[in-house]
Amino acid sequence: MKVRSITLHRVGMPLVRPFETSFGRESARDVLLVHLETDTGDGWGECVAGSTPGYSSEYVDGCAHVIEHHLAPRLFAADDVVASELGHLFSGVVGHRMAKAALEAAVLDAELRASGVSFARYLGAVRSEVDCGVSVGISTSIDELLDEVQGYVDAGYLRIKLKIKPGWDLEPVRRVRELIGADAALQVDANTAYVRGDIPHLKQLDASNLLLIEQPFDEEDIASHIALAGAIETPVCLDESLVSVGVTIDAIERGATSVVNIKPGRVGGYLPAVAIHDACVERGVPVWCGGMLETGIGRSMNVALAALPGFTLPGDTSASDRYYREDLTEPFVLSNGRLAVPTGPGSGVTVRTDLVRELALMPPRVVTR
Ligand code: SMG
Ligand code: MG
């Protein structure tokens, strides 16, 4: 495949309700989309970076810059672009995994559409629908939180994840546990908001019988996660720290993570994500698919990934209406707590280019060789 042009779109997507984490509050997503035109057809990819470097060091302006100036030239220079060789093609660029993942998604989409194969089949999916959880942001009051959680329970979500931070942890978690009952699946995510000295405090979360606690400490602080795992009954699950298959295996072998959150954007794409999945399956470590408030473009691919055999826990793969009033593709609709895995070629969804234009934050940028 020869890449002819790469168009970078920036779309402003208002969220149906603001999403607050320990590192900030968002009421709209600034989405970077990559539209690839090739000699065999086109493909779309979504970049998961936020507008600020709050979740990781990457952010959307930086990703657009890296794509245009460092990754696109490598794609244009290649005689034959093949998704499975992008890791090698991009190896001269250190890091910038979210930028690489956005391009990888677009290359995969183009390649698979041209050969009539779905993402699910290509990645190795074994299910036609996936179990879905929902990630619930920090609220302004416990009553408001309980209302929101009840809405998601009524909608059929199979697992609730609560965002926590110092000052918003034991009590909201205890109250939600009380609301949803002892048997409902409940987990928490701190997005690095705690320090090692908080271990005795975090240990009190054991009383709420959680599925897992996600990334309480700094992304580079594996040692504190090992210490926590030794002190707490609740399984520890890393997110931000796990940026590659090597780091993931290391964290598993050292006892820092007994469950793994896989986000393709964080690890450089769907193929590295599958490699992490395989490494976890080999070691008997359960995985689940994380989310980055994706539109239908990224969601379609995440749902395909979540249908692989090792994804045994519900993911942050919620329905379109949990995030957006109108999605950039046909909406993903929850049915019995599950989303259907797309079966059409490539991502299997159709990008609403009219809406991409209507919601554009700036004119599209066309990058050619
Ligand atoms: O896509 O439903 C979603 C969001 C899931 O909580 C979620 N993501 O750390 O896991 C995480 C966060 C990161 C995104 S914050 C904008
Ligand atoms: Mg997380």
mmCIF file of N, CA and C and ligand atoms in Angstrom, residues 15 19-21 23-24 26 29 48 50 54-55 133-137 159 161-163 189-191 214-215 239-240 261 263 266 288-294 299 302 315-318 322-324, ligand 1:
data_model
loop_
_atom_site.group_PDB
_atom_site.id
_atom_site.type_symbol
_atom_site.label_atom_id
_atom_site.label_comp_id
_atom_site.label_asym_id
_atom_site.label_seq_id
_atom_site.Cartn_x
_atom_site.Cartn_y
_atom_site.Cartn_z
ATOM 1 N N LEU A 15 -19.181 16.573 25.688
ATOM 2 C CA LEU A 15 -19.585 15.383 26.451
ATOM 3 C C LEU A 15 -20.996 15.584 27.000
ATOM 4 N N PHE A 19 -16.586 15.140 32.702
ATOM 5 C CA PHE A 19 -15.911 13.960 33.242
ATOM 6 C C PHE A 19 -14.742 14.435 34.085
ATOM 7 N N GLU A 20 -14.822 14.162 35.411
ATOM 8 C CA GLU A 20 -13.759 14.629 36.308
ATOM 9 C C GLU A 20 -12.954 13.452 36.831
ATOM 10 N N THR A 21 -11.625 13.603 36.724
ATOM 11 C CA THR A 21 -10.705 12.604 37.262
ATOM 12 C C THR A 21 -9.825 13.305 38.290
ATOM 13 N N PHE A 23 -7.005 14.250 37.915
ATOM 14 C CA PHE A 23 -6.100 15.224 37.288
ATOM 15 C C PHE A 23 -6.822 16.339 36.527
ATOM 16 N N GLY A 24 -8.138 16.323 36.528
ATOM 17 C CA GLY A 24 -8.820 17.433 35.854
ATOM 18 C C GLY A 24 -10.242 17.115 35.444
ATOM 19 N N GLU A 26 -13.155 17.627 32.325
ATOM 20 C CA GLU A 26 -13.324 17.895 30.895
ATOM 21 C C GLU A 26 -14.802 17.972 30.571
ATOM 22 N N ARG A 29 -14.317 16.890 24.354
ATOM 23 C CA ARG A 29 -13.042 16.309 23.901
ATOM 24 C C ARG A 29 -12.597 17.015 22.633
ATOM 25 N N VAL A 48 -6.044 9.236 20.918
ATOM 26 C CA VAL A 48 -6.695 9.297 22.234
ATOM 27 C C VAL A 48 -6.130 10.376 23.150
ATOM 28 N N GLY A 50 -5.348 13.663 25.203
ATOM 29 C CA GLY A 50 -6.201 14.734 25.701
ATOM 30 C C GLY A 50 -5.683 16.090 25.239
ATOM 31 N N GLY A 54 -2.307 15.697 30.883
ATOM 32 C CA GLY A 54 -2.730 15.377 32.245
ATOM 33 C C GLY A 54 -2.726 13.888 32.528
ATOM 34 N N TYR A 55 -3.155 13.096 31.567
ATOM 35 C CA TYR A 55 -3.163 11.636 31.749
ATOM 36 C C TYR A 55 -1.781 11.067 31.457
ATOM 37 N N GLY A 133 -18.456 -2.152 30.957
ATOM 38 C CA GLY A 133 -18.523 -1.416 32.205
ATOM 39 C C GLY A 133 -18.631 0.058 31.887
ATOM 40 N N VAL A 134 -18.664 0.864 32.944
ATOM 41 C CA VAL A 134 -18.726 2.305 32.739
ATOM 42 C C VAL A 134 -17.861 2.978 33.798
ATOM 43 N N SER A 135 -17.169 4.019 33.370
ATOM 44 C CA SER A 135 -16.277 4.757 34.255
ATOM 45 C C SER A 135 -16.992 6.022 34.713
ATOM 46 N N VAL A 136 -17.109 6.180 36.018
ATOM 47 C CA VAL A 136 -17.901 7.282 36.578
ATOM 48 C C VAL A 136 -16.964 8.314 37.198
ATOM 49 N N GLY A 137 -17.067 9.534 36.739
ATOM 50 C CA GLY A 137 -16.184 10.599 37.203
ATOM 51 C C GLY A 137 -16.467 11.021 38.638
ATOM 52 N N ARG A 159 -20.494 -3.486 35.066
ATOM 53 C CA ARG A 159 -19.469 -3.164 36.072
ATOM 54 C C ARG A 159 -19.359 -1.649 36.180
ATOM 55 N N LYS A 161 -16.988 1.550 37.505
ATOM 56 C CA LYS A 161 -15.663 1.994 37.957
ATOM 57 C C LYS A 161 -15.810 3.416 38.464
ATOM 58 N N LEU A 162 -15.295 3.647 39.668
ATOM 59 C CA LEU A 162 -15.364 4.987 40.246
ATOM 60 C C LEU A 162 -13.997 5.635 40.207
ATOM 61 N N LYS A 163 -13.965 6.878 39.769
ATOM 62 C CA LYS A 163 -12.737 7.654 39.849
ATOM 63 C C LYS A 163 -12.583 8.104 41.299
ATOM 64 N N ASP A 189 -10.386 3.793 40.229
ATOM 65 C CA ASP A 189 -9.236 4.251 39.446
ATOM 66 C C ASP A 189 -8.779 5.599 40.016
ATOM 67 N N ALA A 190 -7.503 5.665 40.434
ATOM 68 C CA ALA A 190 -6.995 6.883 41.076
ATOM 69 C C ALA A 190 -6.167 7.763 40.141
ATOM 70 N N ASN A 191 -5.837 7.275 38.950
ATOM 71 C CA ASN A 191 -5.017 8.061 38.025
ATOM 72 C C ASN A 191 -3.843 8.738 38.725
ATOM 73 N N GLU A 214 -7.061 0.639 40.366
ATOM 74 C CA GLU A 214 -6.263 0.989 39.190
ATOM 75 C C GLU A 214 -5.340 2.173 39.481
ATOM 76 N N GLN A 215 -4.073 1.980 39.172
ATOM 77 C CA GLN A 215 -3.035 3.013 39.147
ATOM 78 C C GLN A 215 -3.135 4.068 40.252
ATOM 79 N N ASP A 239 -2.381 0.965 34.773
ATOM 80 C CA ASP A 239 -2.864 1.563 33.523
ATOM 81 C C ASP A 239 -1.713 2.420 32.974
ATOM 82 N N GLU A 240 -1.579 3.653 33.474
ATOM 83 C CA GLU A 240 -0.586 4.602 32.960
ATOM 84 C C GLU A 240 0.828 4.018 32.848
ATOM 85 N N ASN A 261 -4.919 -3.382 32.447
ATOM 86 C CA ASN A 261 -5.769 -2.526 31.616
ATOM 87 C C ASN A 261 -5.015 -2.319 30.302
ATOM 88 N N LYS A 263 -4.903 -0.356 26.803
ATOM 89 C CA LYS A 263 -5.406 0.740 25.968
ATOM 90 C C LYS A 263 -4.485 0.836 24.755
ATOM 91 N N ARG A 266 -2.294 4.004 24.490
ATOM 92 C CA ARG A 266 -1.208 4.142 25.460
ATOM 93 C C ARG A 266 0.015 3.317 25.069
ATOM 94 N N TRP A 288 -8.467 -6.326 30.578
ATOM 95 C CA TRP A 288 -9.698 -5.646 30.160
ATOM 96 C C TRP A 288 -9.316 -4.445 29.322
ATOM 97 N N CYS A 289 -10.259 -4.004 28.512
ATOM 98 C CA CYS A 289 -9.988 -2.916 27.572
ATOM 99 C C CYS A 289 -10.315 -1.577 28.223
ATOM 100 N N GLY A 290 -9.318 -0.711 28.309
ATOM 101 C CA GLY A 290 -9.530 0.624 28.861
ATOM 102 C C GLY A 290 -10.207 1.518 27.839
ATOM 103 N N GLY A 291 -10.500 2.738 28.251
ATOM 104 C CA GLY A 291 -11.140 3.684 27.342
ATOM 105 C C GLY A 291 -10.538 5.057 27.496
ATOM 106 N N MET A 292 -10.635 5.862 26.452
ATOM 107 C CA MET A 292 -10.148 7.245 26.479
ATOM 108 C C MET A 292 -11.218 8.153 25.886
ATOM 109 N N LEU A 293 -12.476 7.884 26.250
ATOM 110 C CA LEU A 293 -13.604 8.689 25.770
ATOM 111 C C LEU A 293 -13.637 8.719 24.242
ATOM 112 N N GLU A 294 -13.331 7.608 23.623
ATOM 113 C CA GLU A 294 -13.275 7.557 22.171
ATOM 114 C C GLU A 294 -14.627 7.835 21.516
ATOM 115 N N ARG A 299 -13.803 3.565 19.248
ATOM 116 C CA ARG A 299 -14.611 2.580 19.972
ATOM 117 C C ARG A 299 -14.796 1.294 19.152
ATOM 118 N N ASN A 302 -11.723 -0.684 19.576
ATOM 119 C CA ASN A 302 -11.582 -1.168 20.957
ATOM 120 C C ASN A 302 -12.516 -2.348 21.219
ATOM 121 N N GLY A 315 -14.926 -4.075 30.006
ATOM 122 C CA GLY A 315 -14.041 -2.949 29.716
ATOM 123 C C GLY A 315 -14.720 -1.604 29.914
ATOM 124 N N ASP A 316 -13.898 -0.530 29.782
ATOM 125 C CA ASP A 316 -14.438 0.836 29.744
ATOM 126 C C ASP A 316 -14.882 1.102 28.301
ATOM 127 N N THR A 317 -15.648 0.182 27.768
ATOM 128 C CA THR A 317 -16.151 0.281 26.401
ATOM 129 C C THR A 317 -17.646 0.553 26.524
ATOM 130 N N SER A 318 -17.988 1.774 26.864
ATOM 131 C CA SER A 318 -19.401 2.085 27.089
ATOM 132 C C SER A 318 -20.069 2.490 25.772
ATOM 133 N N ARG A 322 -23.218 7.301 26.457
ATOM 134 C CA ARG A 322 -22.605 7.622 27.745
ATOM 135 C C ARG A 322 -21.690 8.842 27.608
ATOM 136 N N TYR A 323 -21.247 9.083 26.363
ATOM 137 C CA TYR A 323 -20.283 10.157 26.116
ATOM 138 C C TYR A 323 -20.875 11.318 25.310
ATOM 139 N N TYR A 324 -21.533 10.970 24.182
ATOM 140 C CA TYR A 324 -21.881 11.983 23.183
ATOM 141 C C TYR A 324 -23.348 11.895 22.775
HETATM 142 O O1 SMG B 1 -13.581 5.923 27.796
HETATM 143 O O2 SMG B 1 -15.103 5.513 29.273
HETATM 144 C C1 SMG B 1 -14.005 5.968 28.950
HETATM 145 C C2 SMG B 1 -13.150 6.592 30.007
HETATM 146 C C3 SMG B 1 -12.512 5.562 30.848
HETATM 147 O O3 SMG B 1 -11.798 6.244 32.992
HETATM 148 C C4 SMG B 1 -11.511 6.132 31.817
HETATM 149 N N1 SMG B 1 -10.329 6.498 31.333
HETATM 150 O O4 SMG B 1 -7.482 6.287 33.425
HETATM 151 O O5 SMG B 1 -8.731 4.769 32.669
HETATM 152 C C5 SMG B 1 -8.458 5.951 32.771
HETATM 153 C C6 SMG B 1 -9.291 7.045 32.142
HETATM 154 C C7 SMG B 1 -8.455 7.933 31.316
HETATM 155 C C8 SMG B 1 -9.175 8.931 30.539
HETATM 156 S S1 SMG B 1 -9.311 10.416 31.344
HETATM 157 C C9 SMG B 1 -9.839 11.516 30.141
#
